Structures are given as C-alpha cells and as structure tokens.
Tab-separated table of C-alpha atoms in Angstrom:
chain	number	residue	atom	x	y	z
A	1	UNK	CA	1.711	-7.288	19.024
A	2	UNK	CA	3.422	-5.369	16.285
A	3	UNK	CA	2.178	-1.876	15.695
A	4	UNK	CA	1.915	0.300	12.628
A	5	UNK	CA	4.655	2.514	14.019
A	6	UNK	CA	7.038	-0.181	12.742
A	7	UNK	CA	5.985	0.434	9.133
A	8	UNK	CA	8.505	3.232	8.530
A	9	UNK	CA	11.284	0.739	9.257
A	10	UNK	CA	10.141	-1.045	6.114
A	11	UNK	CA	10.192	2.137	4.069
A	12	UNK	CA	6.432	2.538	4.094
A	13	UNK	CA	4.201	5.464	4.847
A	14	UNK	CA	1.230	4.928	7.125
A	15	UNK	CA	-0.717	8.037	6.142
A	16	UNK	CA	-3.713	6.041	4.967
A	17	UNK	CA	-3.800	3.548	7.842
A	18	UNK	CA	-7.238	4.693	9.041
A	19	UNK	CA	-8.875	4.091	5.647
A	20	UNK	CA	-6.876	0.933	4.906
A	21	UNK	CA	-5.828	-0.950	8.047
A	22	UNK	CA	-2.125	-1.696	7.833
A	23	UNK	CA	0.552	-3.147	10.037
A	24	UNK	CA	4.208	-4.032	9.608
A	25	UNK	CA	7.018	-5.636	11.556
A	26	UNK	CA	10.421	-7.129	10.963
A	27	UNK	CA	12.174	-10.049	12.605
A	28	UNK	CA	15.664	-11.543	12.449
A	29	UNK	CA	16.180	-13.763	9.395
A	30	UNK	CA	16.220	-17.009	11.368
A	31	UNK	CA	14.078	-20.144	11.173
A	32	UNK	CA	12.867	-19.443	14.706
A	33	UNK	CA	11.299	-16.182	13.459
A	34	UNK	CA	8.838	-17.974	11.160
A	35	UNK	CA	6.495	-19.116	13.979
A	36	UNK	CA	6.736	-15.644	15.534
A	37	UNK	CA	5.691	-14.072	12.207
A	38	UNK	CA	2.696	-16.437	11.995
A	39	UNK	CA	1.715	-15.630	15.592
A	40	UNK	CA	1.832	-11.868	14.971
A	41	UNK	CA	-0.158	-12.115	11.749
A	42	UNK	CA	-2.883	-14.277	13.303
A	43	UNK	CA	-3.217	-11.947	16.304
A	44	UNK	CA	-3.511	-8.954	13.989
A	45	UNK	CA	-6.133	-10.625	11.789
A	46	UNK	CA	-8.166	-11.565	14.869
A	47	UNK	CA	-7.996	-7.913	15.939
A	48	UNK	CA	-9.230	-6.875	12.479
A	49	UNK	CA	-12.085	-9.407	12.686
A	50	UNK	CA	-10.967	-11.619	9.787
A	51	UNK	CA	-12.846	-14.837	9.067
A	52	UNK	CA	-11.193	-18.101	10.149
A	53	UNK	CA	-10.562	-19.191	6.529
A	54	UNK	CA	-8.792	-15.888	5.837
A	55	UNK	CA	-6.615	-16.327	8.936
A	56	UNK	CA	-5.721	-19.880	7.907
A	57	UNK	CA	-4.843	-18.908	4.325
A	58	UNK	CA	-2.836	-15.849	5.348
A	59	UNK	CA	-0.974	-17.847	7.993
A	60	UNK	CA	0.102	-20.381	5.358
A	61	UNK	CA	1.146	-17.750	2.801
A	62	UNK	CA	3.121	-15.729	5.359
A	63	UNK	CA	4.800	-18.898	6.587
A	64	UNK	CA	5.855	-19.933	3.070
A	65	UNK	CA	7.075	-16.503	1.967
A	66	UNK	CA	8.834	-15.717	5.256
A	67	UNK	CA	10.548	-19.125	5.184
A	68	UNK	CA	11.750	-18.526	1.617
A	69	UNK	CA	13.208	-15.152	2.601
A	70	UNK	CA	15.063	-16.751	5.526
A	71	UNK	CA	16.338	-19.745	3.526
A	72	UNK	CA	17.192	-18.221	0.178
A	73	UNK	CA	18.605	-14.756	0.906
A	74	UNK	CA	21.501	-13.221	2.816
A	75	UNK	CA	19.129	-11.122	4.896
A	76	UNK	CA	19.757	-10.126	8.482
A	77	UNK	CA	16.075	-9.283	8.914
A	78	UNK	CA	12.848	-10.017	7.086
A	79	UNK	CA	9.897	-7.637	7.000
A	80	UNK	CA	6.201	-8.418	6.865
A	81	UNK	CA	3.490	-5.923	6.000
A	82	UNK	CA	-0.264	-6.484	5.809
A	83	UNK	CA	-2.663	-4.000	4.281
A	84	UNK	CA	-6.415	-4.457	4.058
A	85	UNK	CA	-7.670	-3.049	0.764
A	86	UNK	CA	-11.417	-3.633	0.538
A	87	UNK	CA	-12.131	-7.222	-0.427
A	88	UNK	CA	-8.521	-8.368	-0.372
A	89	UNK	CA	-5.529	-8.404	1.918
A	90	UNK	CA	-2.072	-7.505	0.571
A	91	UNK	CA	0.829	-9.396	2.155
A	92	UNK	CA	4.349	-8.129	1.500
A	93	UNK	CA	7.446	-9.974	2.680
A	94	UNK	CA	10.645	-7.949	2.300
A	95	UNK	CA	14.121	-9.443	2.295
A	96	UNK	CA	17.535	-7.819	2.020
A	97	UNK	CA	18.594	-9.886	-0.987
A	98	UNK	CA	22.126	-10.944	-1.615
A	99	UNK	CA	24.474	-11.572	-4.494
A	100	UNK	CA	22.992	-13.638	-7.305
A	101	UNK	CA	19.603	-14.032	-5.657
A	102	UNK	CA	16.969	-14.733	-8.313
A	103	UNK	CA	13.270	-14.030	-8.089
A	104	UNK	CA	11.260	-16.797	-6.425
A	105	UNK	CA	9.448	-19.145	-8.768
A	106	UNK	CA	7.738	-22.501	-8.521
A	107	UNK	CA	10.049	-25.350	-9.494
A	108	UNK	CA	8.775	-27.725	-12.202
A	109	UNK	CA	8.036	-31.123	-10.682
A	110	UNK	CA	8.261	-29.788	-7.125
A	111	UNK	CA	4.744	-30.954	-6.248
A	112	UNK	CA	6.108	-34.493	-5.912
A	113	UNK	CA	9.071	-33.482	-3.744
A	114	UNK	CA	9.223	-32.925	0.013
A	115	UNK	CA	10.138	-29.249	-0.418
A	116	UNK	CA	9.296	-26.741	-3.102
A	117	UNK	CA	5.508	-26.766	-2.887
A	118	UNK	CA	5.273	-23.431	-1.084
A	119	UNK	CA	4.939	-21.185	-4.118
A	120	UNK	CA	2.329	-23.482	-5.647
A	121	UNK	CA	0.326	-23.051	-2.432
A	122	UNK	CA	0.854	-19.281	-2.504
A	123	UNK	CA	-0.432	-19.198	-6.082
A	124	UNK	CA	-3.424	-21.395	-5.262
A	125	UNK	CA	-4.515	-19.277	-2.284
A	126	UNK	CA	-3.810	-15.850	-3.808
A	127	UNK	CA	-5.798	-13.848	-6.306
A	128	UNK	CA	-2.387	-12.718	-7.571
A	129	UNK	CA	1.210	-12.615	-6.377
A	130	UNK	CA	4.568	-11.421	-7.611
A	131	UNK	CA	7.871	-9.778	-6.803
A	132	UNK	CA	9.526	-6.407	-7.127
A	133	UNK	CA	12.763	-4.825	-5.955
A	134	UNK	CA	12.657	-2.891	-2.711
A	135	UNK	CA	13.605	0.789	-2.603
A	136	UNK	CA	17.302	-0.062	-2.127
A	137	UNK	CA	17.387	-2.154	-5.305
A	138	UNK	CA	19.222	-4.921	-3.449
A	139	UNK	CA	16.364	-6.582	-1.640
A	140	UNK	CA	13.074	-7.908	-2.874
A	141	UNK	CA	9.440	-7.706	-1.915
A	142	UNK	CA	7.305	-10.760	-2.537
A	143	UNK	CA	3.643	-9.817	-2.394
A	144	UNK	CA	0.380	-11.726	-2.486
A	145	UNK	CA	-3.229	-10.543	-2.582
A	146	UNK	CA	-5.657	-12.861	-0.823
A	147	UNK	CA	-9.453	-12.619	-0.675
A	148	UNK	CA	-10.589	-11.048	2.587
A	149	UNK	CA	-13.812	-11.410	4.530
A	150	UNK	CA	-14.680	-10.620	8.102
A	151	UNK	CA	-15.899	-13.123	10.649
A	152	UNK	CA	-19.250	-11.314	10.668
A	153	UNK	CA	-20.048	-12.524	7.119
C-alpha cells in the first residue's frame, strides 16, 4: 500500500492529511503500471471506507487518466494523488510532459471508435475535471472531482 509519505515526491505538502485524508504514489510510465495504480487506489478507498460505487467510479477514472499519461507523454513516471475533501474526492494524475504535448481533450466522434472514449467517461463520472501545469511547467496534472460517500451511508 502506498503511504502519504510519498506525497512529497509529487511536490505536495501533507500538512492537512489528518483533516483531509490524502495519499500519493508514483509508478513507472508503463502499461503494466495501470493495473497496479488501480489496485493501490481500490485498497486505499477500502481503507477509507468508500462506498462500492465510489470505488468503481474512481477505479475507472484513474485507469483512464493514468493510461493517457502513459500513452501520450514522454514521462518516465506517472503520479497519482487522492484527496478526500468532504463530499468529493479529488484525483490528480501527474505526468512529466514532453515536447509538443497538448492538453487532453475528448475527440469529436470518438464515442463510435474503439479508443478515445476515456475522457467522455471521466467527464460523465466527475463533477468537474481539468488540467494544469505542474510546478516544473513541463508536466501536467489532470484532475477530476468525483462525488464521495462512505459505505456506511
């Protein structure tokens, strides 16, 4: 299981971890890392007591965003950070960018194609999502806020 001590490697500060549960990890930018990212996220959400629907939705969003970072950037590693902020969960996937890398966007007509549906799914499951440059200015953070509820509800 990844621990919050990994968050500084993503350029984050964990000072508010007790008030807002948070965890971060990074993995090599390889296709084989995508299932490992899903596994870590699901284990963490179980530990936090997230409802099954939340776990399913977050697993799909992390899978899509992590896969995009592996496929479409020159990254050596990809970071994943989850932060619970009241009634929603913030997911941040950080890549290391590369020359000429544009911001991710849904492709027109991609719903009918084999690939390209991932960002439509991210948009459908998220309250909001977007991108911003990381602190280095070279990489990018793709974030998504998903509704959160605990299994107790």
